[in-house]
mmCIF file with all atom_site columns, C-alpha atoms in Angstrom:
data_model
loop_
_atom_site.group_PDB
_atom_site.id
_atom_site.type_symbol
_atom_site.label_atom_id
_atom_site.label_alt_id
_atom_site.label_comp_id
_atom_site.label_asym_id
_atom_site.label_entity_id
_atom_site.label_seq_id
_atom_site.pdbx_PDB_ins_code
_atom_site.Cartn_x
_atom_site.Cartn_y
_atom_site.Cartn_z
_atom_site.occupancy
_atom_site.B_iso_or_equiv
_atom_site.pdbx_formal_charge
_atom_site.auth_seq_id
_atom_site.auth_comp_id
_atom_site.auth_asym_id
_atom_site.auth_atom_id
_atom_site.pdbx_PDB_model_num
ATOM 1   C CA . UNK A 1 1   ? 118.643 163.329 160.978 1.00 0.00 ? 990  UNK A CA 1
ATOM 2   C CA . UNK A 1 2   ? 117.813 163.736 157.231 1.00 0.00 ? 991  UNK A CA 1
ATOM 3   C CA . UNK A 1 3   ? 114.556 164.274 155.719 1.00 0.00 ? 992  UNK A CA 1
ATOM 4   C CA . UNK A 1 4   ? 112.154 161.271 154.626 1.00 0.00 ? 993  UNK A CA 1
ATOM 5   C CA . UNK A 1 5   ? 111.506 162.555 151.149 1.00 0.00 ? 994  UNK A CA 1
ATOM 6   C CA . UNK A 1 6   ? 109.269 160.584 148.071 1.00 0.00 ? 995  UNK A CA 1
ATOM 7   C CA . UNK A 1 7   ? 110.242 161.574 144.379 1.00 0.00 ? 996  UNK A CA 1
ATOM 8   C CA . UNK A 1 8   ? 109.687 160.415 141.226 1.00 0.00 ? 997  UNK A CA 1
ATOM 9   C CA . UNK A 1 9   ? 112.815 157.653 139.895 1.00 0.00 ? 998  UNK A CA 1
ATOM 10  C CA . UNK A 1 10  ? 115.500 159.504 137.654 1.00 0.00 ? 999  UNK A CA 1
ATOM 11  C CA . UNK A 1 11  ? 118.044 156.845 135.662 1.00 0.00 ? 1000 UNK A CA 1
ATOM 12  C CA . UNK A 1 12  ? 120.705 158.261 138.307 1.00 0.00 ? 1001 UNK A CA 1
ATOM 13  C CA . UNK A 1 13  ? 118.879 156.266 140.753 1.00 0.00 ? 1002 UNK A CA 1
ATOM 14  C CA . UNK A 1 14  ? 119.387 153.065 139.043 1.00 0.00 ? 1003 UNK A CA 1
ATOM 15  C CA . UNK A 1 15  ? 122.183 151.562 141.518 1.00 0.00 ? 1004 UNK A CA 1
ATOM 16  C CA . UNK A 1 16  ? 120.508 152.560 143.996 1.00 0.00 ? 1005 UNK A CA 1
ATOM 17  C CA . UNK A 1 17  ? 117.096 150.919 143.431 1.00 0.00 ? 1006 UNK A CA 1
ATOM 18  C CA . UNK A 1 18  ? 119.038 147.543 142.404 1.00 0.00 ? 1007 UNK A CA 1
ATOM 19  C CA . UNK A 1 19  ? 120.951 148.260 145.835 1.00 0.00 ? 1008 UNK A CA 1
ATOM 20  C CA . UNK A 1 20  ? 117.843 148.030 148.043 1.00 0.00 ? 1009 UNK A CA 1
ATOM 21  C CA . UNK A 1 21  ? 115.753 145.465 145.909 1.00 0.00 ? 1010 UNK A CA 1
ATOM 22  C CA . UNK A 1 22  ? 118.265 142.639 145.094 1.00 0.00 ? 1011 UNK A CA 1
ATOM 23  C CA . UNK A 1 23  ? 119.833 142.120 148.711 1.00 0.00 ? 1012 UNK A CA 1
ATOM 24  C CA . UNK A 1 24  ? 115.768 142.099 149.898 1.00 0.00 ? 1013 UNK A CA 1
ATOM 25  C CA . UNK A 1 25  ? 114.881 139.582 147.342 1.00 0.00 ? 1014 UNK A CA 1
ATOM 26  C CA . UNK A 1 26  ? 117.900 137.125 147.879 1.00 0.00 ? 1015 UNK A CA 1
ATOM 27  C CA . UNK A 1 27  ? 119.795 137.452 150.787 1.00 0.00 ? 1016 UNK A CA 1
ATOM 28  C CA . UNK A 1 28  ? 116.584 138.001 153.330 1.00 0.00 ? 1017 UNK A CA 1
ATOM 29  C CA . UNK A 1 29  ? 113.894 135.975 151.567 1.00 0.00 ? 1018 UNK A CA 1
ATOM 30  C CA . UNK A 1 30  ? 116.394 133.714 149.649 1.00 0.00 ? 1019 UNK A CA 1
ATOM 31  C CA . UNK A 1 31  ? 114.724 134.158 146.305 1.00 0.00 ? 1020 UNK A CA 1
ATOM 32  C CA . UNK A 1 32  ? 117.141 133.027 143.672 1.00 0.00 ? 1021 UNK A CA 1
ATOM 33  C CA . UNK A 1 33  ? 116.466 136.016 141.780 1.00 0.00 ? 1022 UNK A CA 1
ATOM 34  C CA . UNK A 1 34  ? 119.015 138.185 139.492 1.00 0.00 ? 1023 UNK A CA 1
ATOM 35  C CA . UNK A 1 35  ? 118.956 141.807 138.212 1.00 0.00 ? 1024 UNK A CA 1
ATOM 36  C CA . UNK A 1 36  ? 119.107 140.110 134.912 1.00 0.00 ? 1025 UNK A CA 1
ATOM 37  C CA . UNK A 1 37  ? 116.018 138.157 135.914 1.00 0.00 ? 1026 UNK A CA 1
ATOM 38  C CA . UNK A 1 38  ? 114.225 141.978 136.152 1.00 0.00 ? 1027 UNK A CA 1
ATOM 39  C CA . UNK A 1 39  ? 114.235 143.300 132.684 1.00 0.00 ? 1028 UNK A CA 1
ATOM 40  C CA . UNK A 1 40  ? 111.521 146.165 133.959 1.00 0.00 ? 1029 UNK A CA 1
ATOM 41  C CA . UNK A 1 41  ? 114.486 146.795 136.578 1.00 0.00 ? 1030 UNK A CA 1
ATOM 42  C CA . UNK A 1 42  ? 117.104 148.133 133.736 1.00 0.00 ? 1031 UNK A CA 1
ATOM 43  C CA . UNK A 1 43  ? 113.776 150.317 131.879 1.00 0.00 ? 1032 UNK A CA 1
ATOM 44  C CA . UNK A 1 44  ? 111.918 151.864 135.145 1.00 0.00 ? 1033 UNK A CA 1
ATOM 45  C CA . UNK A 1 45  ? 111.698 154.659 132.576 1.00 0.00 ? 1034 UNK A CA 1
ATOM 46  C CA . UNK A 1 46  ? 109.843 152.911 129.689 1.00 0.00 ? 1035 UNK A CA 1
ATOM 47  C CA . UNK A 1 47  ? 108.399 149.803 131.742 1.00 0.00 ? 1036 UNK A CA 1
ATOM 48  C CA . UNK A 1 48  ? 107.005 151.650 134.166 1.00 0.00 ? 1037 UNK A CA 1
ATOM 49  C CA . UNK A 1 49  ? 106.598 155.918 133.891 1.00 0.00 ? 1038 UNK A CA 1
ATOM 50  C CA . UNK A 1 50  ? 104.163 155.644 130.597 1.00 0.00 ? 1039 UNK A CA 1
ATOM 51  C CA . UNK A 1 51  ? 100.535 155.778 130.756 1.00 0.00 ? 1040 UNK A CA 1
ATOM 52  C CA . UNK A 1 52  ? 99.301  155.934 133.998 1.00 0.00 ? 1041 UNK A CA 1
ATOM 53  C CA . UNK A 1 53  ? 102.233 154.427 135.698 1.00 0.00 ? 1042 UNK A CA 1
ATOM 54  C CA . UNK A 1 54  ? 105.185 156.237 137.458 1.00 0.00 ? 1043 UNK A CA 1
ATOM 55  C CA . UNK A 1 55  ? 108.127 154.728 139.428 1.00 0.00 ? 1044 UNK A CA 1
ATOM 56  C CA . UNK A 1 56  ? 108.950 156.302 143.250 1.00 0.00 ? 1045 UNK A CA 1
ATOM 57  C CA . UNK A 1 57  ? 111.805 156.321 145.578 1.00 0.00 ? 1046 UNK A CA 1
ATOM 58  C CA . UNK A 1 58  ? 112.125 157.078 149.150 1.00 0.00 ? 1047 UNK A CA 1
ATOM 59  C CA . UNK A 1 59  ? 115.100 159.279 149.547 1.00 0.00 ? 1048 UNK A CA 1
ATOM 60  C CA . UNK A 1 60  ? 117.308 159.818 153.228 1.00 0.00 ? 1049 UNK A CA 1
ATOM 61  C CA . UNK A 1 61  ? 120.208 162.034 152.728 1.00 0.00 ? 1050 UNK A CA 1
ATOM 62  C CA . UNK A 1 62  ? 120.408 161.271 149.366 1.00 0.00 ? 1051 UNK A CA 1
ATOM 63  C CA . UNK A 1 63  ? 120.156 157.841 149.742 1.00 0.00 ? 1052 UNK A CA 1
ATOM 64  C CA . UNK A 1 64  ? 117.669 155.446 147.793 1.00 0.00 ? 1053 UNK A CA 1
ATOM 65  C CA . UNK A 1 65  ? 115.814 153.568 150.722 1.00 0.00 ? 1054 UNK A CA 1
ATOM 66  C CA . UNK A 1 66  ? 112.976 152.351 149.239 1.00 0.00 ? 1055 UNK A CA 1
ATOM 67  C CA . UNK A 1 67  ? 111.030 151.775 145.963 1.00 0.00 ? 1056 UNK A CA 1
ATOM 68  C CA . UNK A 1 68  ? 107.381 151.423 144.475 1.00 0.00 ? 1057 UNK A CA 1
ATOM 69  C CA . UNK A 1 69  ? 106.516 150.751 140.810 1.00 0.00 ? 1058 UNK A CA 1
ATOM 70  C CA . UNK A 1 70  ? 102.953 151.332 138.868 1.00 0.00 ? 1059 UNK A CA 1
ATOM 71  C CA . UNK A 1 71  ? 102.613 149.541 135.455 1.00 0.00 ? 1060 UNK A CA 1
ATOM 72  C CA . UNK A 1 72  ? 99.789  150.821 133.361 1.00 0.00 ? 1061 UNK A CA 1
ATOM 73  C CA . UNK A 1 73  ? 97.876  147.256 132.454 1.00 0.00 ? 1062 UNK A CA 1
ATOM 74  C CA . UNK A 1 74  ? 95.299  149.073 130.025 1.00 0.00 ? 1063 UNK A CA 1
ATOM 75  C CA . UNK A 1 75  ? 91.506  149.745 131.109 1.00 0.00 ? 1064 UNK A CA 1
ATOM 76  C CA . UNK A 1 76  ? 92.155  151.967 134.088 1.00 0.00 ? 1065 UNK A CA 1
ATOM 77  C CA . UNK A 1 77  ? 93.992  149.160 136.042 1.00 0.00 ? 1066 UNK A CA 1
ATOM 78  C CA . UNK A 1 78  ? 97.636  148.852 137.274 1.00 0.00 ? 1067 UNK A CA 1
ATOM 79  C CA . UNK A 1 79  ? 99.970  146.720 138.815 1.00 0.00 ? 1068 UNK A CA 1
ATOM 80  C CA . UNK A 1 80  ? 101.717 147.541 142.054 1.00 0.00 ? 1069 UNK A CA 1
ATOM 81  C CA . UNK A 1 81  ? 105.148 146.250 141.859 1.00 0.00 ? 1070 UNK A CA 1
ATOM 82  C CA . UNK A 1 82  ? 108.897 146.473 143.150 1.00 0.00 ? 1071 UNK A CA 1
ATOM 83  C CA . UNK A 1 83  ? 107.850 147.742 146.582 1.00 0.00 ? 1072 UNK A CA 1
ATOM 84  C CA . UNK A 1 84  ? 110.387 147.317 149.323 1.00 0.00 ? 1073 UNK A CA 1
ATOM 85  C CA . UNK A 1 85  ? 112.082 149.232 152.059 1.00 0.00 ? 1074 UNK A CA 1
ATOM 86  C CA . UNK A 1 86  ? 115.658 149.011 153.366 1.00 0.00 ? 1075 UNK A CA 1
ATOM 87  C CA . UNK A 1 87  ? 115.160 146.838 156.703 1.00 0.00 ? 1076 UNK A CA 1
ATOM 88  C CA . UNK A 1 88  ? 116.629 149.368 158.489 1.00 0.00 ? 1077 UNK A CA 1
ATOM 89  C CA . UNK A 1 89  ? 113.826 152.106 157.093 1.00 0.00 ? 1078 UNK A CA 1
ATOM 90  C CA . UNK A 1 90  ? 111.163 149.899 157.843 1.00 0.00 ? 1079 UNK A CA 1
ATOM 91  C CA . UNK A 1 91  ? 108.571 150.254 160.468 1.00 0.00 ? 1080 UNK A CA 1
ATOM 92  C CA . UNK A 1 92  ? 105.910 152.712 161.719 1.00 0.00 ? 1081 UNK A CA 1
ATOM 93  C CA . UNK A 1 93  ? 108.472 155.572 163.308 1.00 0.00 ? 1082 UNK A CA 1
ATOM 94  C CA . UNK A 1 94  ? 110.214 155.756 159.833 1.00 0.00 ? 1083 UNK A CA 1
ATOM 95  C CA . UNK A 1 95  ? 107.302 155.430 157.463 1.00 0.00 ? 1084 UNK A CA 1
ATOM 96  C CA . UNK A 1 96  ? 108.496 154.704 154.586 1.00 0.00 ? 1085 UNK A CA 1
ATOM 97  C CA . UNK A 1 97  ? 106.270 152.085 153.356 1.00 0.00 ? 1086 UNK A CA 1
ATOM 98  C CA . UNK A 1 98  ? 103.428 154.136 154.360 1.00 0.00 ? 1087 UNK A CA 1
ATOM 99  C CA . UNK A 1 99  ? 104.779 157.165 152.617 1.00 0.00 ? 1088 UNK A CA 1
ATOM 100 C CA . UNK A 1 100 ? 105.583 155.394 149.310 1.00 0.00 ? 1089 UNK A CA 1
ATOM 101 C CA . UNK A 1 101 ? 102.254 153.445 148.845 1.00 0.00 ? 1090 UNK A CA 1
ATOM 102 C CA . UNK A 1 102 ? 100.359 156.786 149.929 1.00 0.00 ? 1091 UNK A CA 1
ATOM 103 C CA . UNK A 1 103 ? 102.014 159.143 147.079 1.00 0.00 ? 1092 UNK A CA 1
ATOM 104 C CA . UNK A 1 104 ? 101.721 156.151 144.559 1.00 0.00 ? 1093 UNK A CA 1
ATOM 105 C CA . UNK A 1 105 ? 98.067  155.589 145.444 1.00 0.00 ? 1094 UNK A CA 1
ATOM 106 C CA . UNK A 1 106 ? 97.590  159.651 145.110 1.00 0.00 ? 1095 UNK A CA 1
ATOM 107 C CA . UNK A 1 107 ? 99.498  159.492 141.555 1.00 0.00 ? 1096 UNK A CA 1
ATOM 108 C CA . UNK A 1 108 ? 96.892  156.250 140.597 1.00 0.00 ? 1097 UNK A CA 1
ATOM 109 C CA . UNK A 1 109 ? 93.851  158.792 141.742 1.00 0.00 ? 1098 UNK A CA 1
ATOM 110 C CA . UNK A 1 110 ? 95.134  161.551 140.043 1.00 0.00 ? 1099 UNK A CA 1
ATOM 111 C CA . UNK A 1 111 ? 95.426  159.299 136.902 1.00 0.00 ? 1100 UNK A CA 1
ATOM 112 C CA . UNK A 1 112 ? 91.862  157.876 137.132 1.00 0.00 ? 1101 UNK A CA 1
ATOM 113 C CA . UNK A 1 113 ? 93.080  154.351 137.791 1.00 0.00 ? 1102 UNK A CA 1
ATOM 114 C CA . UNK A 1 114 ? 90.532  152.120 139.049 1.00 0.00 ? 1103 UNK A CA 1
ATOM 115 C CA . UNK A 1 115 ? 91.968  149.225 140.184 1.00 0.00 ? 1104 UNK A CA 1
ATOM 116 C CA . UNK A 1 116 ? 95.546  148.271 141.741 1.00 0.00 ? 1105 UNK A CA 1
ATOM 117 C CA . UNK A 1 117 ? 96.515  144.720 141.798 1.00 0.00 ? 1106 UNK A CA 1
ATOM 118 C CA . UNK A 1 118 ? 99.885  143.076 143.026 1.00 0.00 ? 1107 UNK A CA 1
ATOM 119 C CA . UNK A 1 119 ? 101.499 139.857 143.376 1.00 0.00 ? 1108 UNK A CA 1
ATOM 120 C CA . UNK A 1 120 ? 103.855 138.702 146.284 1.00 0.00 ? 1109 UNK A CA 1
ATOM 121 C CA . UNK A 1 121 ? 105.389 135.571 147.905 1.00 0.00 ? 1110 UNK A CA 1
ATOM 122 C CA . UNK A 1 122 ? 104.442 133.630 150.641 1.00 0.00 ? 1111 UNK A CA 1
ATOM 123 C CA . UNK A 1 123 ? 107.214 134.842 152.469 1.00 0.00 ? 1112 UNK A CA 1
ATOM 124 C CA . UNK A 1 124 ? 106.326 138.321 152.420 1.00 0.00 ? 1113 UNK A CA 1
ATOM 125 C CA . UNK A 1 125 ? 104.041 137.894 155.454 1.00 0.00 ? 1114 UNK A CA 1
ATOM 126 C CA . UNK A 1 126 ? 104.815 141.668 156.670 1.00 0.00 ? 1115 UNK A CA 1
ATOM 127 C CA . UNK A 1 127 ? 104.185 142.884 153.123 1.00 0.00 ? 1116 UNK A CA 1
ATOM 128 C CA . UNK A 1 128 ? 100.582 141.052 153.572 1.00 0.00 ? 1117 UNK A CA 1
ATOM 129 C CA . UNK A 1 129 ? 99.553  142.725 156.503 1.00 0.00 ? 1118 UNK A CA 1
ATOM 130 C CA . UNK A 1 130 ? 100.948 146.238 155.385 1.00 0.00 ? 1119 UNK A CA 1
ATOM 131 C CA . UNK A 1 131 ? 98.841  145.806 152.149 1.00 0.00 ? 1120 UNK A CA 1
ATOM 132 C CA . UNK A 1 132 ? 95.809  144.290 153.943 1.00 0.00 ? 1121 UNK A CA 1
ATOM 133 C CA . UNK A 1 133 ? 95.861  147.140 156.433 1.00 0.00 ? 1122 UNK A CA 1
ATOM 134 C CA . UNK A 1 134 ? 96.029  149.510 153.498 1.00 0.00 ? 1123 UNK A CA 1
ATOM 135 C CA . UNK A 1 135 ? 92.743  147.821 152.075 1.00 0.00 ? 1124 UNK A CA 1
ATOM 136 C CA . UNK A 1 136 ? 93.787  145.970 149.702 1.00 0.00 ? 1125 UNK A CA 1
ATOM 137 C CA . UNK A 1 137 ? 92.158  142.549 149.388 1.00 0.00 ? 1126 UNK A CA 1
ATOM 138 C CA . UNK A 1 138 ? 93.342  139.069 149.124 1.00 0.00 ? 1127 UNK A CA 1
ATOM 139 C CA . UNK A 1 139 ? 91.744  137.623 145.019 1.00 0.00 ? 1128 UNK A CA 1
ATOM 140 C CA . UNK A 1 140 ? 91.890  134.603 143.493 1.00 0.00 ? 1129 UNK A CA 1
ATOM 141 C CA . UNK A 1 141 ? 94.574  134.586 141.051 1.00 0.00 ? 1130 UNK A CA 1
ATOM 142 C CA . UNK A 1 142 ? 91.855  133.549 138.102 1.00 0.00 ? 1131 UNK A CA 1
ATOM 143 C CA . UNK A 1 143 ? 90.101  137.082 138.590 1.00 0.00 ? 1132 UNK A CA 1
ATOM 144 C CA . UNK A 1 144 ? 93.522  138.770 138.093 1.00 0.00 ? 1133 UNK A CA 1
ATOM 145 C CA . UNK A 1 145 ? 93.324  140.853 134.582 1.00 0.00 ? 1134 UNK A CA 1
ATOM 146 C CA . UNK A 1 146 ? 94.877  139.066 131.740 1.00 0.00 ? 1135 UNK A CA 1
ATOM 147 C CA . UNK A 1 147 ? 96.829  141.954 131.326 1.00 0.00 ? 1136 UNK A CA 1
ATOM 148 C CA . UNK A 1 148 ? 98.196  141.556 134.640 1.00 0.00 ? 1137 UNK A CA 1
ATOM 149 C CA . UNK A 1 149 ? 102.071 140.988 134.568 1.00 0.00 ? 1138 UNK A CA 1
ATOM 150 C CA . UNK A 1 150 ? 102.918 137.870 136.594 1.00 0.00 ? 1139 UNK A CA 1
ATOM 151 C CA . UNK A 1 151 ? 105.690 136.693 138.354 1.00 0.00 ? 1140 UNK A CA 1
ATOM 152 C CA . UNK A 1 152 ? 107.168 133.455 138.371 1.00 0.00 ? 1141 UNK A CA 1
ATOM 153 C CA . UNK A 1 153 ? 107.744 133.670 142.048 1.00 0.00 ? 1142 UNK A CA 1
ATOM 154 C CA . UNK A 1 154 ? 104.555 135.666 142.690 1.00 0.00 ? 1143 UNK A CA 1
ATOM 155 C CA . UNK A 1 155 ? 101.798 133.066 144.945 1.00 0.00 ? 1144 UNK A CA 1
ATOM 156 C CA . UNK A 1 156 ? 99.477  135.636 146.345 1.00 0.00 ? 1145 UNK A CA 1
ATOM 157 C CA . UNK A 1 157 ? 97.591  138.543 144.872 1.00 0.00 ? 1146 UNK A CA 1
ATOM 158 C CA . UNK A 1 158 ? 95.549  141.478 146.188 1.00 0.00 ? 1147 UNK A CA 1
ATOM 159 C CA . UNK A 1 159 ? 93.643  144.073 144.800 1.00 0.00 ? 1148 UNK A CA 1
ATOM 160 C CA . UNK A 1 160 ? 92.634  147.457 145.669 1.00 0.00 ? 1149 UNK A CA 1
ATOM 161 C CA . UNK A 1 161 ? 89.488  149.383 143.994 1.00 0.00 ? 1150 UNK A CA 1
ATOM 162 C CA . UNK A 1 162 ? 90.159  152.956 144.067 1.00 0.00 ? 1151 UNK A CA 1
ATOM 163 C CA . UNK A 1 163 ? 86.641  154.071 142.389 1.00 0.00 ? 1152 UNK A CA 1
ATOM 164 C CA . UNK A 1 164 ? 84.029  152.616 139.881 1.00 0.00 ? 1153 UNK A CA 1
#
């Protein structure tokens, strides 16, 4: 079996990010999303590894199998976004959820972010529990930051202080 292995993106992994995301996003949760629809999807470089943010993906045997984005939203906050795992990565014995969210967490820390915020859909009831479990915290989407970068499709929001 190949090693579980968390690195920072490289433009070589663009297919592969687009190959775990898009299929998530439309075929299992039906969102009638596009690539072209993701601008921040064709920049991971300039959208998202600047400031304090970075861009991470799980790697199997030189495989893409998951991803997790940071945007730097200014003030020592950021905005957790693009995380998903190939369903059949997912779940406690493979760990890849775990292990993305805990190096991107560790890069935020290291960074002196304060605060992590995200936005998901309804449908994403696994994603709530992962993130709840992780201590993030259900928030009104009126205390978001107005820097916060929202998505159309986005109908719940969490945050996550990481120190004062």
């Amino acid at each position: 079996m190949s090693t579980l292995r968390i690195r920072r993106f490289v433009p070589a992994d663009a297919q592969g990010v687009m190959g775990v995301i898009l299929p998530i996003q439309r075929e299992e949760f039906g969102i009638p999303i596009t690539a072209e629809d993701q601008p921040d999807l064709h920049s991971i470089p300039s959208f998202y590894q600047s400031g304090v943010g970075d861009f991470l993906v799980a790697e199997v045997g030189g495989h893409v199998v998951g991803t997790v984005g940071l945007k730097d939203i200014g003030a020592g906050q950021a905005a957790l976004r693009k995380m998903f795992v190939a369903p059949a990565w997912r779940g406690r014995e493979h760990g890849v959820a775990q292990a993305l969210l805990q190096n991107m967490l560790g890069h935020a820390r290291g960074r002196a972010v304060r605060d992590i915020f995200l936005g998901t859909t309804d449908a994403f009831a696994a994603a709530h529990r992962f993130y709840e479990k992780n201590g993030f915290r259900r928030i009104d989407p009126r205390s978001l930051p107005g820097s916060f970068p929202r998505m159309a499709v986005d109908t719940r929001f969490y945050g996550l202080r990481l120190g004062s």
